[in-house]
Amino acid sequence: MAKLMKGFDTKLVHAGEPERLIGGAVAMPIFQSSTYEYSGQKGYHDLRYIRLNNTPNHEVLHAKLATIENAEAALVAGSGMAAISCALLTVVGGGGHMLAQDCVYGGTHDLLTQDFPALGIEVDFIDGEDPGSWREMLRPNTRAIYVEAISNPLVRVSDLQAASDFAAEHGLVSIIDNTFASPVNFRPSEIGFDLSLHSATKYLNGHSDIVAGAVMGGHELVARITRKLNHLGGVLDPHACFLLHRGLKTLGVRVRHQNESALRVARFLEQHPRVNRVNYPGLESHPNHLRACELFDGFGGVLSFELEGGVEEADRFIANASIPICAPSLGGVETLITRPATTSHSGMNAQERARAGISDGLIRLSVGLESSDDLIEDFENALRATFQ
Ligand SMILES: *Cc1c(COP(=O)(O)O)cnc(C)c1O
Protein backbone atom coordinates (compact mmCIF):
# COMPACT_ATOMS: atom_id res chain seq x y z
CA MET A 1 0.00 0.00 0.00
CA ALA A 2 1.25 3.52 -0.75
CA LYS A 3 2.48 5.26 2.39
CA LEU A 4 -0.07 7.56 4.02
CA MET A 5 1.54 10.98 3.83
CA LYS A 6 -0.76 13.92 4.52
CA GLY A 7 0.81 15.95 7.30
CA PHE A 8 3.88 18.17 6.94
CA ASP A 9 5.91 16.15 9.46
CA THR A 10 5.12 12.82 7.80
CA LYS A 11 6.28 14.28 4.49
CA LEU A 12 9.50 15.51 6.10
CA VAL A 13 10.38 12.01 7.21
CA HIS A 14 9.06 9.91 4.33
CA ALA A 15 8.67 11.97 1.13
CA GLY A 16 11.10 11.02 -1.61
CA GLU A 17 12.58 8.07 0.31
CA PRO A 18 13.32 4.96 -1.75
CA GLU A 19 10.25 2.72 -1.93
CA ARG A 20 12.40 -0.34 -1.23
CA LEU A 21 14.96 0.38 1.48
CA ILE A 22 18.44 0.18 -0.04
CA GLY A 23 20.07 -2.92 1.43
CA GLY A 24 17.45 -2.67 4.17
CA ALA A 25 19.05 0.53 5.46
CA VAL A 26 16.59 2.72 7.37
CA ALA A 27 18.71 5.81 6.72
CA MET A 28 19.45 6.69 3.10
CA PRO A 29 23.11 5.72 2.43
CA ILE A 30 25.66 8.18 1.07
CA PHE A 31 26.47 7.45 -2.58
CA GLN A 32 30.10 8.50 -2.56
CA SER A 33 30.59 7.93 -6.30
CA SER A 34 31.39 10.73 -8.72
CA THR A 35 30.17 8.85 -11.78
CA TYR A 36 27.71 6.09 -12.62
CA GLU A 37 27.57 3.31 -15.20
CA TYR A 38 26.25 4.46 -18.59
CA SER A 39 22.80 3.04 -19.23
CA GLY A 40 21.73 4.46 -22.56
CA GLN A 41 21.22 8.14 -21.64
CA LYS A 42 20.65 10.33 -24.69
CA GLY A 43 21.73 13.79 -23.48
CA TYR A 44 24.56 15.30 -21.48
CA HIS A 45 22.33 16.44 -18.61
CA ASP A 46 20.97 12.90 -18.17
CA LEU A 47 24.37 11.30 -17.56
CA ARG A 48 24.73 10.26 -13.93
CA TYR A 49 27.48 12.40 -12.41
CA ILE A 50 27.64 14.39 -9.17
CA ARG A 51 27.95 17.79 -10.86
CA LEU A 52 24.78 17.08 -12.86
CA ASN A 53 22.80 17.07 -9.61
CA ASN A 54 21.26 13.64 -10.18
CA THR A 55 22.80 11.14 -7.78
CA PRO A 56 20.44 9.22 -5.46
CA ASN A 57 21.36 11.62 -2.63
CA HIS A 58 20.28 14.60 -4.76
CA GLU A 59 17.12 12.96 -6.00
CA VAL A 60 15.76 12.09 -2.59
CA LEU A 61 16.35 15.68 -1.44
CA HIS A 62 14.71 17.14 -4.54
CA ALA A 63 11.58 15.06 -4.00
CA LYS A 64 11.40 15.83 -0.29
CA LEU A 65 11.95 19.58 -0.68
CA ALA A 66 9.37 19.90 -3.46
CA THR A 67 6.81 17.97 -1.42
CA ILE A 68 7.18 20.01 1.77
CA GLU A 69 6.75 23.33 -0.04
CA ASN A 70 3.93 22.07 -2.27
CA ALA A 71 6.07 22.83 -5.31
CA GLU A 72 6.38 20.72 -8.48
CA ALA A 73 10.16 20.43 -8.37
CA ALA A 74 13.27 21.29 -6.35
CA LEU A 75 17.03 21.56 -6.75
CA VAL A 76 19.77 21.67 -4.13
CA ALA A 77 22.89 23.78 -4.63
CA GLY A 78 26.30 24.21 -3.04
CA SER A 79 25.19 27.26 -1.00
CA GLY A 80 22.33 29.68 -0.65
CA MET A 81 24.24 32.13 -2.83
CA ALA A 82 24.72 29.43 -5.51
CA ALA A 83 20.94 28.91 -5.53
CA ILE A 84 20.22 32.66 -5.66
CA SER A 85 22.84 33.58 -8.28
CA CYS A 86 21.96 30.64 -10.50
CA ALA A 87 18.20 31.28 -10.30
CA LEU A 88 18.62 34.98 -11.12
CA LEU A 89 21.09 34.38 -13.96
CA THR A 90 18.61 31.92 -15.45
CA VAL A 91 15.49 34.05 -15.08
CA VAL A 92 16.82 37.58 -15.63
CA GLY A 93 19.99 36.94 -17.67
CA GLY A 94 22.02 39.46 -19.65
CA GLY A 95 19.94 42.35 -21.00
CA GLY A 96 17.28 41.83 -18.36
CA HIS A 97 16.03 44.07 -15.59
CA MET A 98 14.65 43.06 -12.20
CA LEU A 99 12.97 44.67 -9.23
CA ALA A 100 14.33 43.71 -5.82
CA GLN A 101 13.13 44.55 -2.36
CA ASP A 102 15.50 46.97 -0.65
CA CYS A 103 17.36 45.67 2.43
CA VAL A 104 17.85 42.15 1.04
CA TYR A 105 20.46 39.77 2.53
CA GLY A 106 23.93 41.36 2.33
CA GLY A 107 25.40 38.75 -0.03
CA THR A 108 22.44 39.11 -2.37
CA HIS A 109 22.67 42.91 -2.25
CA ASP A 110 26.36 42.77 -3.20
CA LEU A 111 25.67 40.30 -6.02
CA LEU A 112 22.98 42.59 -7.44
CA THR A 113 24.96 45.82 -7.11
CA GLN A 114 28.58 44.70 -7.62
CA ASP A 115 28.40 41.77 -10.05
CA PHE A 116 25.21 42.07 -12.07
CA PRO A 117 25.94 45.42 -13.83
CA ALA A 118 29.02 43.89 -15.51
CA LEU A 119 26.84 41.00 -16.71
CA GLY A 120 24.32 43.39 -18.25
CA ILE A 121 21.67 42.77 -15.60
CA GLU A 122 19.94 45.89 -14.29
CA VAL A 123 18.36 46.07 -10.85
CA ASP A 124 16.05 48.62 -9.26
CA PHE A 125 15.27 48.46 -5.56
CA ILE A 126 11.68 48.80 -4.39
CA ASP A 127 9.92 49.36 -1.08
CA GLY A 128 8.42 45.95 -0.41
CA GLU A 129 5.67 47.46 1.70
CA ASP A 130 4.50 49.98 -0.92
CA PRO A 131 3.12 48.04 -3.94
CA GLY A 132 1.66 51.25 -5.39
CA SER A 133 5.19 52.47 -6.15
CA TRP A 134 6.24 49.39 -8.15
CA ARG A 135 4.46 49.93 -11.46
CA GLU A 136 6.44 53.04 -12.42
CA MET A 137 9.66 51.02 -12.04
CA LEU A 138 8.67 48.55 -14.78
CA ARG A 139 10.66 48.56 -18.02
CA PRO A 140 10.09 46.63 -21.25
CA ASN A 141 12.89 44.23 -20.20
CA THR A 142 11.75 43.70 -16.59
CA ARG A 143 11.74 39.94 -15.98
CA ALA A 144 11.45 39.33 -12.27
CA ILE A 145 10.45 40.67 -8.88
CA TYR A 146 12.55 39.50 -5.91
CA VAL A 147 11.53 39.69 -2.26
CA GLU A 148 12.41 38.08 1.08
CA ALA A 149 9.83 36.43 3.34
CA ILE A 150 11.23 38.13 6.45
CA SER A 151 13.91 40.81 6.22
CA ASN A 152 17.14 40.93 8.19
CA PRO A 153 17.68 42.24 10.86
CA LEU A 154 14.46 44.24 11.37
CA VAL A 155 12.34 41.16 10.55
CA ARG A 156 9.92 43.18 8.39
CA VAL A 157 7.37 41.37 6.23
CA SER A 158 6.82 42.85 2.76
CA ASP A 159 3.49 42.71 0.98
CA LEU A 160 4.23 39.21 -0.35
CA GLN A 161 0.77 38.59 -1.83
CA ALA A 162 1.06 41.88 -3.74
CA ALA A 163 4.48 40.84 -5.09
CA SER A 164 3.13 37.53 -6.36
CA ASP A 165 0.03 39.21 -7.89
CA PHE A 166 2.13 41.99 -9.46
CA ALA A 167 4.34 39.41 -11.18
CA ALA A 168 1.33 37.51 -12.52
CA GLU A 169 -0.26 40.72 -13.81
CA HIS A 170 2.88 41.93 -15.59
CA GLY A 171 4.31 38.64 -16.84
CA LEU A 172 7.28 38.61 -14.43
CA VAL A 173 8.73 35.68 -12.54
CA SER A 174 8.06 36.09 -8.81
CA ILE A 175 10.99 34.98 -6.66
CA ILE A 176 11.19 34.85 -2.89
CA ASP A 177 14.02 34.08 -0.50
CA ASN A 178 12.14 31.99 2.08
CA THR A 179 15.14 31.28 4.33
CA PHE A 180 13.95 33.15 7.43
CA ALA A 181 10.39 31.78 7.40
CA SER A 182 11.25 28.17 6.48
CA PRO A 183 8.66 25.86 4.88
CA VAL A 184 7.22 25.14 8.33
CA ASN A 185 5.89 28.68 8.59
CA PHE A 186 5.41 29.64 4.94
CA ARG A 187 5.11 27.85 1.61
CA PRO A 188 5.37 30.56 -1.08
CA SER A 189 3.83 28.47 -3.90
CA GLU A 190 0.56 28.54 -1.95
CA ILE A 191 0.21 32.28 -2.62
CA GLY A 192 1.41 32.00 -6.22
CA PHE A 193 5.19 32.49 -6.10
CA ASP A 194 7.02 30.99 -9.07
CA LEU A 195 10.30 30.33 -7.24
CA SER A 196 11.26 29.91 -3.60
CA LEU A 197 14.95 30.04 -2.67
CA HIS A 198 16.66 28.99 0.53
CA SER A 199 19.96 29.16 2.25
CA ALA A 200 19.63 25.55 3.44
CA THR A 201 22.62 26.38 5.64
CA LYS A 202 20.07 27.84 8.07
CA TYR A 203 16.79 26.21 9.16
CA LEU A 204 16.56 23.45 6.51
CA ASN A 205 19.76 21.83 7.74
CA GLY A 206 19.51 23.39 11.17
CA HIS A 207 22.76 22.21 12.76
CA SER A 208 25.31 24.86 11.70
CA ASP A 209 27.51 22.21 10.08
CA ILE A 210 27.15 22.63 6.30
CA VAL A 211 26.59 25.30 3.65
CA ALA A 212 23.84 24.49 1.14
CA GLY A 213 21.10 26.06 -0.97
CA ALA A 214 17.74 25.08 -2.43
CA VAL A 215 15.38 26.18 -5.20
CA MET A 216 11.71 25.16 -5.32
CA GLY A 217 9.27 25.89 -8.15
CA GLY A 218 7.59 24.64 -11.32
CA HIS A 219 9.11 21.80 -13.40
CA GLU A 220 10.11 23.95 -16.32
CA LEU A 221 11.79 26.75 -14.36
CA VAL A 222 13.62 24.34 -12.05
CA ALA A 223 14.84 22.33 -15.08
CA ARG A 224 16.25 25.53 -16.64
CA ILE A 225 17.99 26.47 -13.36
CA THR A 226 19.36 22.91 -13.06
CA ARG A 227 21.00 23.19 -16.49
CA LYS A 228 22.56 26.50 -15.49
CA LEU A 229 23.84 24.99 -12.22
CA ASN A 230 25.20 21.98 -14.14
CA HIS A 231 27.27 24.42 -16.21
CA LEU A 232 28.32 26.79 -13.44
CA GLY A 233 29.19 23.88 -11.16
CA GLY A 234 27.88 25.06 -7.77
CA VAL A 235 26.79 21.56 -6.81
CA LEU A 236 26.18 20.10 -3.34
CA ASP A 237 28.40 17.10 -2.67
CA PRO A 238 26.83 13.78 -1.55
CA HIS A 239 28.07 13.97 2.02
CA ALA A 240 26.56 17.44 2.47
CA CYS A 241 23.38 16.09 0.80
CA PHE A 242 23.28 13.38 3.45
CA LEU A 243 23.65 15.88 6.30
CA LEU A 244 20.99 18.18 4.83
CA HIS A 245 18.69 15.17 4.42
CA ARG A 246 19.24 14.18 8.04
CA GLY A 247 18.68 17.73 9.28
CA LEU A 248 15.49 18.14 7.25
CA LYS A 249 13.71 15.28 8.99
CA THR A 250 13.54 17.28 12.24
CA LEU A 251 12.69 20.64 10.62
CA GLY A 252 9.13 20.61 11.93
CA VAL A 253 9.91 19.93 15.58
CA ARG A 254 12.85 22.31 15.53
CA VAL A 255 11.12 25.30 13.96
CA ARG A 256 7.92 24.95 16.00
CA HIS A 257 10.05 25.00 19.16
CA GLN A 258 11.98 28.00 17.84
CA ASN A 259 8.73 29.85 16.98
CA GLU A 260 7.47 29.33 20.50
CA SER A 261 10.73 30.11 22.24
CA ALA A 262 11.43 33.26 20.18
CA LEU A 263 7.97 34.58 20.98
CA ARG A 264 8.53 34.00 24.70
CA VAL A 265 11.95 35.68 24.58
CA ALA A 266 10.50 38.61 22.56
CA ARG A 267 7.71 39.10 25.09
CA PHE A 268 10.18 38.96 27.99
CA LEU A 269 12.45 41.55 26.37
CA GLU A 270 9.54 43.81 25.41
CA GLN A 271 8.39 44.21 29.00
CA HIS A 272 11.92 44.78 30.37
CA PRO A 273 12.50 48.42 31.46
CA ARG A 274 16.05 48.49 29.99
CA VAL A 275 14.91 47.35 26.53
CA ASN A 276 13.79 50.18 24.25
CA ARG A 277 12.48 48.26 21.29
CA VAL A 278 11.94 44.65 20.17
CA ASN A 279 11.43 43.63 16.54
CA TYR A 280 9.58 40.33 16.11
CA PRO A 281 6.64 39.78 13.74
CA GLY A 282 4.84 37.73 16.40
CA LEU A 283 4.52 40.78 18.68
CA GLU A 284 1.37 42.90 18.41
CA SER A 285 3.66 45.96 18.41
CA HIS A 286 5.38 44.91 15.15
CA PRO A 287 4.24 47.06 12.19
CA ASN A 288 3.63 43.95 10.02
CA HIS A 289 2.07 41.77 12.71
CA LEU A 290 -1.33 41.42 11.03
CA ARG A 291 0.19 40.62 7.64
CA ALA A 292 2.48 38.05 9.26
CA CYS A 293 -0.54 36.46 10.96
CA GLU A 294 -2.33 36.17 7.61
CA LEU A 295 0.65 34.73 5.72
CA PHE A 296 2.55 32.60 8.22
CA ASP A 297 1.87 29.62 10.47
CA GLY A 298 4.55 30.86 12.89
CA PHE A 299 6.94 33.80 13.12
CA GLY A 300 10.35 32.13 13.08
CA GLY A 301 13.30 32.10 15.45
CA VAL A 302 14.95 35.46 14.68
CA LEU A 303 14.35 38.70 16.54
CA SER A 304 16.26 41.93 17.08
CA PHE A 305 16.21 44.52 19.84
CA GLU A 306 17.71 47.74 21.15
CA LEU A 307 18.75 48.38 24.73
CA GLU A 308 18.90 51.66 26.61
CA GLY A 309 22.13 53.41 25.64
CA GLY A 310 23.91 52.18 22.53
CA VAL A 311 26.86 50.23 21.25
CA GLU A 312 28.63 49.98 24.59
CA GLU A 313 25.60 48.57 26.41
CA ALA A 314 24.91 46.17 23.52
CA ASP A 315 28.45 44.82 23.62
CA ARG A 316 28.32 44.46 27.40
CA PHE A 317 25.04 42.56 27.13
CA ILE A 318 26.48 40.22 24.49
CA ALA A 319 29.53 39.57 26.70
CA ASN A 320 27.33 39.04 29.78
CA ALA A 321 24.92 36.55 28.20
CA SER A 322 26.25 33.05 28.90
CA ILE A 323 24.24 30.86 26.50
CA PRO A 324 24.34 32.57 23.08
CA ILE A 325 27.43 32.24 20.95
CA CYS A 326 28.44 35.52 19.31
CA ALA A 327 28.49 34.55 15.64
CA PRO A 328 26.73 35.46 12.39
CA SER A 329 24.28 33.05 10.67
CA LEU A 330 21.05 31.65 12.08
CA GLY A 331 18.68 28.73 12.18
CA GLY A 332 20.87 26.26 14.10
CA VAL A 333 20.26 24.38 17.33
CA GLU A 334 22.41 26.83 19.31
CA THR A 335 21.31 30.39 20.04
CA LEU A 336 23.46 32.91 18.17
CA ILE A 337 23.78 36.61 18.91
CA THR A 338 25.31 39.40 16.82
CA ARG A 339 25.40 43.14 16.43
CA PRO A 340 24.51 43.50 12.70
CA ALA A 341 26.50 46.73 12.40
CA THR A 342 29.65 44.65 12.92
CA THR A 343 28.62 41.55 10.96
CA SER A 344 25.86 41.21 8.35
CA HIS A 345 25.57 44.98 7.77
CA SER A 346 29.19 46.08 8.17
CA GLY A 347 29.32 46.68 4.41
CA MET A 348 27.02 49.70 4.86
CA ASN A 349 28.28 52.90 6.51
CA ALA A 350 26.59 54.24 9.66
CA GLN A 351 24.49 56.70 7.62
CA GLU A 352 23.17 54.02 5.26
CA ARG A 353 22.36 51.81 8.23
CA ALA A 354 20.53 54.65 10.00
CA ARG A 355 18.46 55.26 6.86
CA ALA A 356 17.52 51.56 6.83
CA GLY A 357 16.53 51.79 10.52
CA ILE A 358 19.45 49.65 11.74
CA SER A 359 21.02 51.41 14.72
CA ASP A 360 24.61 50.54 15.62
CA GLY A 361 23.41 49.21 18.99
CA LEU A 362 20.85 46.84 17.46
CA ILE A 363 21.28 43.23 18.63
CA ARG A 364 20.08 40.26 16.57
CA LEU A 365 19.24 36.94 18.12
CA SER A 366 18.70 33.58 16.39
CA VAL A 367 16.93 31.48 19.01
CA GLY A 368 18.14 27.87 19.13
CA LEU A 369 16.76 24.80 20.84
CA GLU A 370 17.86 25.47 24.43
CA SER A 371 15.15 25.59 27.11
CA SER A 372 13.27 28.88 26.82
CA ASP A 373 13.34 29.27 30.60
CA ASP A 374 17.14 29.13 30.59
CA LEU A 375 17.38 31.69 27.79
CA ILE A 376 15.06 34.10 29.58
CA GLU A 377 16.89 33.69 32.89
CA ASP A 378 20.20 34.19 31.11
CA PHE A 379 18.99 37.41 29.43
CA GLU A 380 17.55 38.68 32.71
CA ASN A 381 20.91 38.14 34.43
CA ALA A 382 22.81 39.66 31.51
CA LEU A 383 20.58 42.77 31.56
CA ARG A 384 21.10 43.16 35.32
CA ALA A 385 24.87 42.85 34.93
CA THR A 386 24.93 45.28 32.00
CA PHE A 387 23.05 48.05 33.80
CA GLN A 388 24.19 47.61 37.39
C1 LIG B 1 22.57 33.11 4.73
C2 LIG B 1 21.59 33.66 3.77
C3 LIG B 1 21.81 33.61 2.38
C4 LIG B 1 23.09 33.05 1.79
O1 LIG B 1 23.18 31.70 2.03
P1 LIG B 1 24.59 30.87 2.05
O2 LIG B 1 24.14 29.50 2.35
O3 LIG B 1 25.44 31.50 3.12
O4 LIG B 1 25.21 31.03 0.71
C5 LIG B 1 20.83 34.09 1.55
N1 LIG B 1 19.69 34.63 2.03
C6 LIG B 1 19.45 34.71 3.35
C7 LIG B 1 18.17 35.31 3.83
C8 LIG B 1 20.38 34.23 4.26
O5 LIG B 1 20.15 34.32 5.57
Coordinates of N, CA and C in Angstrom, one line a residue, residues 257-364:
H257 N 9.5 24.6 17.9 CA 10.0 25.0 19.2 C 10.6 26.4 19.1
Q258 N 11.3 26.7 18.0 CA 12.0 28.0 17.8 C 10.9 29.1 17.7
N259 N 9.8 28.9 17.0 CA 8.7 29.9 17.0 C 8.3 30.2 18.4
E260 N 8.0 29.2 19.2 CA 7.5 29.3 20.5 C 8.5 30.0 21.4
S261 N 9.7 29.6 21.4 CA 10.7 30.1 22.2 C 11.0 31.6 21.9
A262 N 11.1 31.9 20.6 CA 11.4 33.3 20.2 C 10.3 34.2 20.6
L263 N 9.1 33.7 20.5 CA 8.0 34.6 21.0 C 8.1 34.8 22.5
R264 N 8.4 33.8 23.2 CA 8.5 34.0 24.7 C 9.7 35.0 25.0
V265 N 10.8 34.8 24.3 CA 11.9 35.7 24.6 C 11.6 37.1 24.2
A266 N 10.9 37.3 23.0 CA 10.5 38.6 22.6 C 9.6 39.3 23.6
R267 N 8.6 38.5 24.1 CA 7.7 39.1 25.1 C 8.4 39.5 26.4
F268 N 9.4 38.6 26.8 CA 10.2 39.0 28.0 C 10.9 40.3 27.8
L269 N 11.6 40.4 26.6 CA 12.4 41.6 26.4 C 11.6 42.8 26.3
E270 N 10.4 42.6 25.6 CA 9.5 43.8 25.4 C 9.1 44.5 26.7
Q271 N 8.9 43.6 27.7 CA 8.4 44.2 29.0 C 9.5 44.7 29.9
H272 N 10.8 44.4 29.5 CA 11.9 44.8 30.4 C 12.2 46.3 30.3
P273 N 12.3 47.0 31.5 CA 12.5 48.4 31.5 C 13.8 48.9 30.8
R274 N 14.8 48.1 30.6 CA 16.1 48.5 30.0 C 16.1 48.2 28.5
V275 N 15.0 47.7 28.0 CA 14.9 47.4 26.5 C 14.0 48.4 25.9
N276 N 14.6 49.1 24.9 CA 13.8 50.2 24.2 C 12.9 49.7 23.2
R277 N 13.3 48.7 22.5 CA 12.5 48.3 21.3 C 12.8 46.8 21.0
V278 N 11.7 46.0 20.6 CA 11.9 44.7 20.2 C 11.3 44.5 18.8
N279 N 12.0 43.9 17.9 CA 11.4 43.6 16.5 C 11.2 42.1 16.4
Y280 N 9.9 41.7 16.3 CA 9.6 40.3 16.1 C 8.2 40.3 15.6
P281 N 8.0 39.7 14.4 CA 6.6 39.8 13.7 C 5.5 39.1 14.5
G282 N 5.9 38.3 15.6 CA 4.8 37.7 16.4 C 4.3 38.7 17.5
L283 N 5.0 39.8 17.7 CA 4.5 40.8 18.7 C 3.5 41.7 18.1
E284 N 2.4 42.0 18.9 CA 1.4 42.9 18.4 C 1.9 44.3 18.0
S285 N 3.1 44.6 18.7 CA 3.7 46.0 18.4 C 4.4 46.0 17.1
H286 N 4.6 44.9 16.4 CA 5.4 44.9 15.2 C 4.5 45.5 14.0
P287 N 5.1 46.4 13.2 CA 4.2 47.1 12.2 C 3.6 46.1 11.2
N288 N 4.2 44.9 11.0 CA 3.6 44.0 10.0 C 3.0 42.8 10.7
H289 N 2.6 42.9 12.0 CA 2.1 41.8 12.7 C 0.8 41.2 12.0
L290 N -0.1 42.0 11.6 CA -1.3 41.4 11.0 C -1.0 40.7 9.7
R291 N -0.2 41.3 8.9 CA 0.2 40.6 7.6 C 0.9 39.3 7.9
A292 N 1.8 39.3 8.9 CA 2.5 38.0 9.3 C 1.5 37.0 9.7
C293 N 0.5 37.4 10.5 CA -0.5 36.5 11.0 C -1.3 35.9 9.8
E294 N -1.6 36.7 8.8 CA -2.3 36.2 7.6 C -1.5 35.2 6.8
L295 N -0.2 35.5 6.6 CA 0.6 34.7 5.7 C 1.3 33.5 6.4
F296 N 1.7 33.6 7.6 CA 2.5 32.6 8.2 C 1.8 31.7 9.2
D297 N 2.4 30.5 9.4 CA 1.9 29.6 10.5 C 2.7 29.8 11.8
G298 N 3.7 30.6 11.7 CA 4.6 30.9 12.9 C 5.5 32.0 12.5
F299 N 6.2 32.6 13.4 CA 6.9 33.8 13.1 C 8.5 33.6 13.1
G300 N 8.9 32.4 13.2 CA 10.3 32.1 13.1 C 11.1 32.3 14.4
G301 N 12.4 32.1 14.3 CA 13.3 32.1 15.4 C 14.2 33.3 15.5
V302 N 14.0 34.3 14.7 CA 15.0 35.5 14.7 C 14.2 36.7 15.2
L303 N 14.9 37.4 16.1 CA 14.3 38.7 16.5 C 15.5 39.7 16.7
S304 N 15.2 41.0 16.8 CA 16.3 41.9 17.1 C 15.7 42.9 18.1
F305 N 16.6 43.6 18.8 CA 16.2 44.5 19.8 C 17.3 45.6 20.1
E306 N 16.8 46.7 20.7 CA 17.7 47.7 21.2 C 17.6 48.0 22.6
L307 N 18.7 48.1 23.3 CA 18.7 48.4 24.7 C 18.8 49.9 25.0
E308 N 18.6 50.3 26.2 CA 18.9 51.7 26.6 C 20.4 51.9 26.3
G309 N 20.7 53.1 25.9 CA 22.1 53.4 25.6 C 22.4 53.1 24.2
G310 N 23.6 52.4 23.9 CA 23.9 52.2 22.5 C 24.9 51.0 22.4
V311 N 25.9 51.3 21.6 CA 26.9 50.2 21.2 C 27.5 49.6 22.5
E312 N 27.9 50.5 23.4 CA 28.6 50.0 24.6 C 27.8 49.0 25.4
E313 N 26.5 49.4 25.6 CA 25.6 48.6 26.4 C 25.3 47.3 25.7
A314 N 25.2 47.4 24.3 CA 24.9 46.2 23.5 C 26.1 45.2 23.6
D315 N 27.3 45.7 23.5 CA 28.4 44.8 23.6 C 28.6 44.2 25.0
R316 N 28.3 45.0 26.0 CA 28.3 44.5 27.4 C 27.3 43.3 27.6
F317 N 26.1 43.6 27.0 CA 25.0 42.6 27.1 C 25.5 41.3 26.4
I318 N 26.0 41.4 25.2 CA 26.5 40.2 24.5 C 27.6 39.5 25.3
A319 N 28.5 40.2 25.9 CA 29.5 39.6 26.7 C 29.0 38.9 28.0
N320 N 27.9 39.5 28.5 CA 27.3 39.0 29.8 C 26.4 37.8 29.6
A321 N 25.8 37.7 28.4 CA 24.9 36.6 28.2 C 25.8 35.3 28.1
S322 N 25.4 34.2 28.9 CA 26.2 33.1 28.9 C 25.9 32.0 27.9
I323 N 24.6 31.9 27.4 CA 24.2 30.9 26.5 C 24.6 31.2 25.0
P324 N 24.2 32.3 24.5 CA 24.3 32.6 23.1 C 25.8 32.7 22.7
I325 N 26.1 32.1 21.5 CA 27.4 32.2 20.9 C 27.4 33.5 20.0
C326 N 28.4 34.3 20.1 CA 28.4 35.5 19.3 C 29.0 35.1 17.9
A327 N 28.1 35.0 17.0 CA 28.5 34.5 15.6 C 27.4 34.9 14.7
P328 N 27.8 35.2 13.4 CA 26.7 35.5 12.4 C 26.1 34.1 12.0
S329 N 25.1 34.2 11.1 CA 24.3 33.1 10.7 C 23.1 32.8 11.7
L330 N 22.3 31.9 11.3 CA 21.0 31.6 12.1 C 20.5 30.3 11.8
G331 N 19.4 29.9 12.5 CA 18.7 28.7 12.2 C 19.2 27.4 12.7
G332 N 20.3 27.5 13.6 CA 20.9 26.3 14.1 C 20.3 25.9 15.5
V333 N 20.8 24.8 16.0 CA 20.3 24.4 17.3 C 20.8 25.3 18.5
E334 N 21.9 26.0 18.2 CA 22.4 26.8 19.3 C 22.0 28.3 19.1
T335 N 21.7 29.0 20.2 CA 21.3 30.4 20.0 C 22.5 31.2 19.7
L336 N 22.4 32.0 18.6 CA 23.5 32.9 18.2 C 23.1 34.4 18.4
I337 N 24.0 35.2 18.7 CA 23.8 36.6 18.9 C 24.8 37.4 18.1
T338 N 24.4 38.5 17.5 CA 25.3 39.4 16.8 C 24.8 40.8 16.9
R339 N 25.8 41.7 16.6 CA 25.4 43.1 16.4 C 25.6 43.4 14.9
P340 N 24.4 43.4 14.2 CA 24.5 43.5 12.7 C 25.4 44.6 12.2
A341 N 25.6 45.7 12.9 CA 26.5 46.7 12.4 C 27.9 46.2 12.3
T342 N 28.3 45.2 13.0 CA 29.7 44.7 12.9 C 29.7 43.4 12.1
T343 N 28.6 42.8 11.7 CA 28.6 41.5 11.0 C 27.9 41.7 9.6
S344 N 26.6 41.3 9.6 CA 25.9 41.2 8.4 C 25.7 42.6 7.6
H345 N 25.8 43.7 8.4 CA 25.6 45.0 7.8 C 26.8 45.9 7.9
S346 N 28.0 45.3 8.0 CA 29.2 46.1 8.2 C 29.6 46.7 6.8
G347 N 29.0 46.1 5.7 CA 29.3 46.7 4.4 C 28.7 48.0 4.2
M348 N 27.7 48.4 5.0 CA 27.0 49.7 4.9 C 27.7 50.6 5.8
N349 N 27.8 52.0 5.5 CA 28.3 52.9 6.5 C 27.2 53.3 7.5
A350 N 27.5 54.0 8.6 CA 26.6 54.2 9.7 C 25.4 55.0 9.1
Q351 N 25.6 55.9 8.2 CA 24.5 56.7 7.6 C 23.5 55.8 6.9
E352 N 24.0 54.9 6.0 CA 23.2 54.0 5.3 C 22.4 53.1 6.2
R353 N 23.1 52.7 7.3 CA 22.4 51.8 8.2 C 21.2 52.6 8.9
A354 N 21.5 53.8 9.3 CA 20.5 54.6 10.0 C 19.3 54.8 9.1
R355 N 19.6 55.1 7.8 CA 18.5 55.3 6.9 C 17.6 54.0 6.8
A356 N 18.3 52.8 6.9 CA 17.5 51.6 6.8 C 16.9 51.2 8.2
G357 N 17.1 52.0 9.2 CA 16.5 51.8 10.5 C 17.3 50.8 11.4
I358 N 18.6 50.6 11.0 CA 19.4 49.6 11.7 C 20.4 50.4 12.6
S359 N 20.1 50.6 13.9 CA 21.0 51.4 14.7 C 22.3 50.6 15.0
D360 N 23.4 51.3 15.4 CA 24.6 50.5 15.6 C 24.5 49.7 16.9
G361 N 23.6 50.0 17.8 CA 23.4 49.2 19.0 C 22.4 48.1 18.8
L362 N 21.8 47.9 17.7 CA 20.8 46.8 17.5 C 21.5 45.5 17.6
I363 N 20.8 44.6 18.4 CA 21.3 43.2 18.6 C 20.3 42.3 17.9
R364 N 20.9 41.3 17.2 CA 20.1 40.3 16.6 C 20.3 38.9 17.3

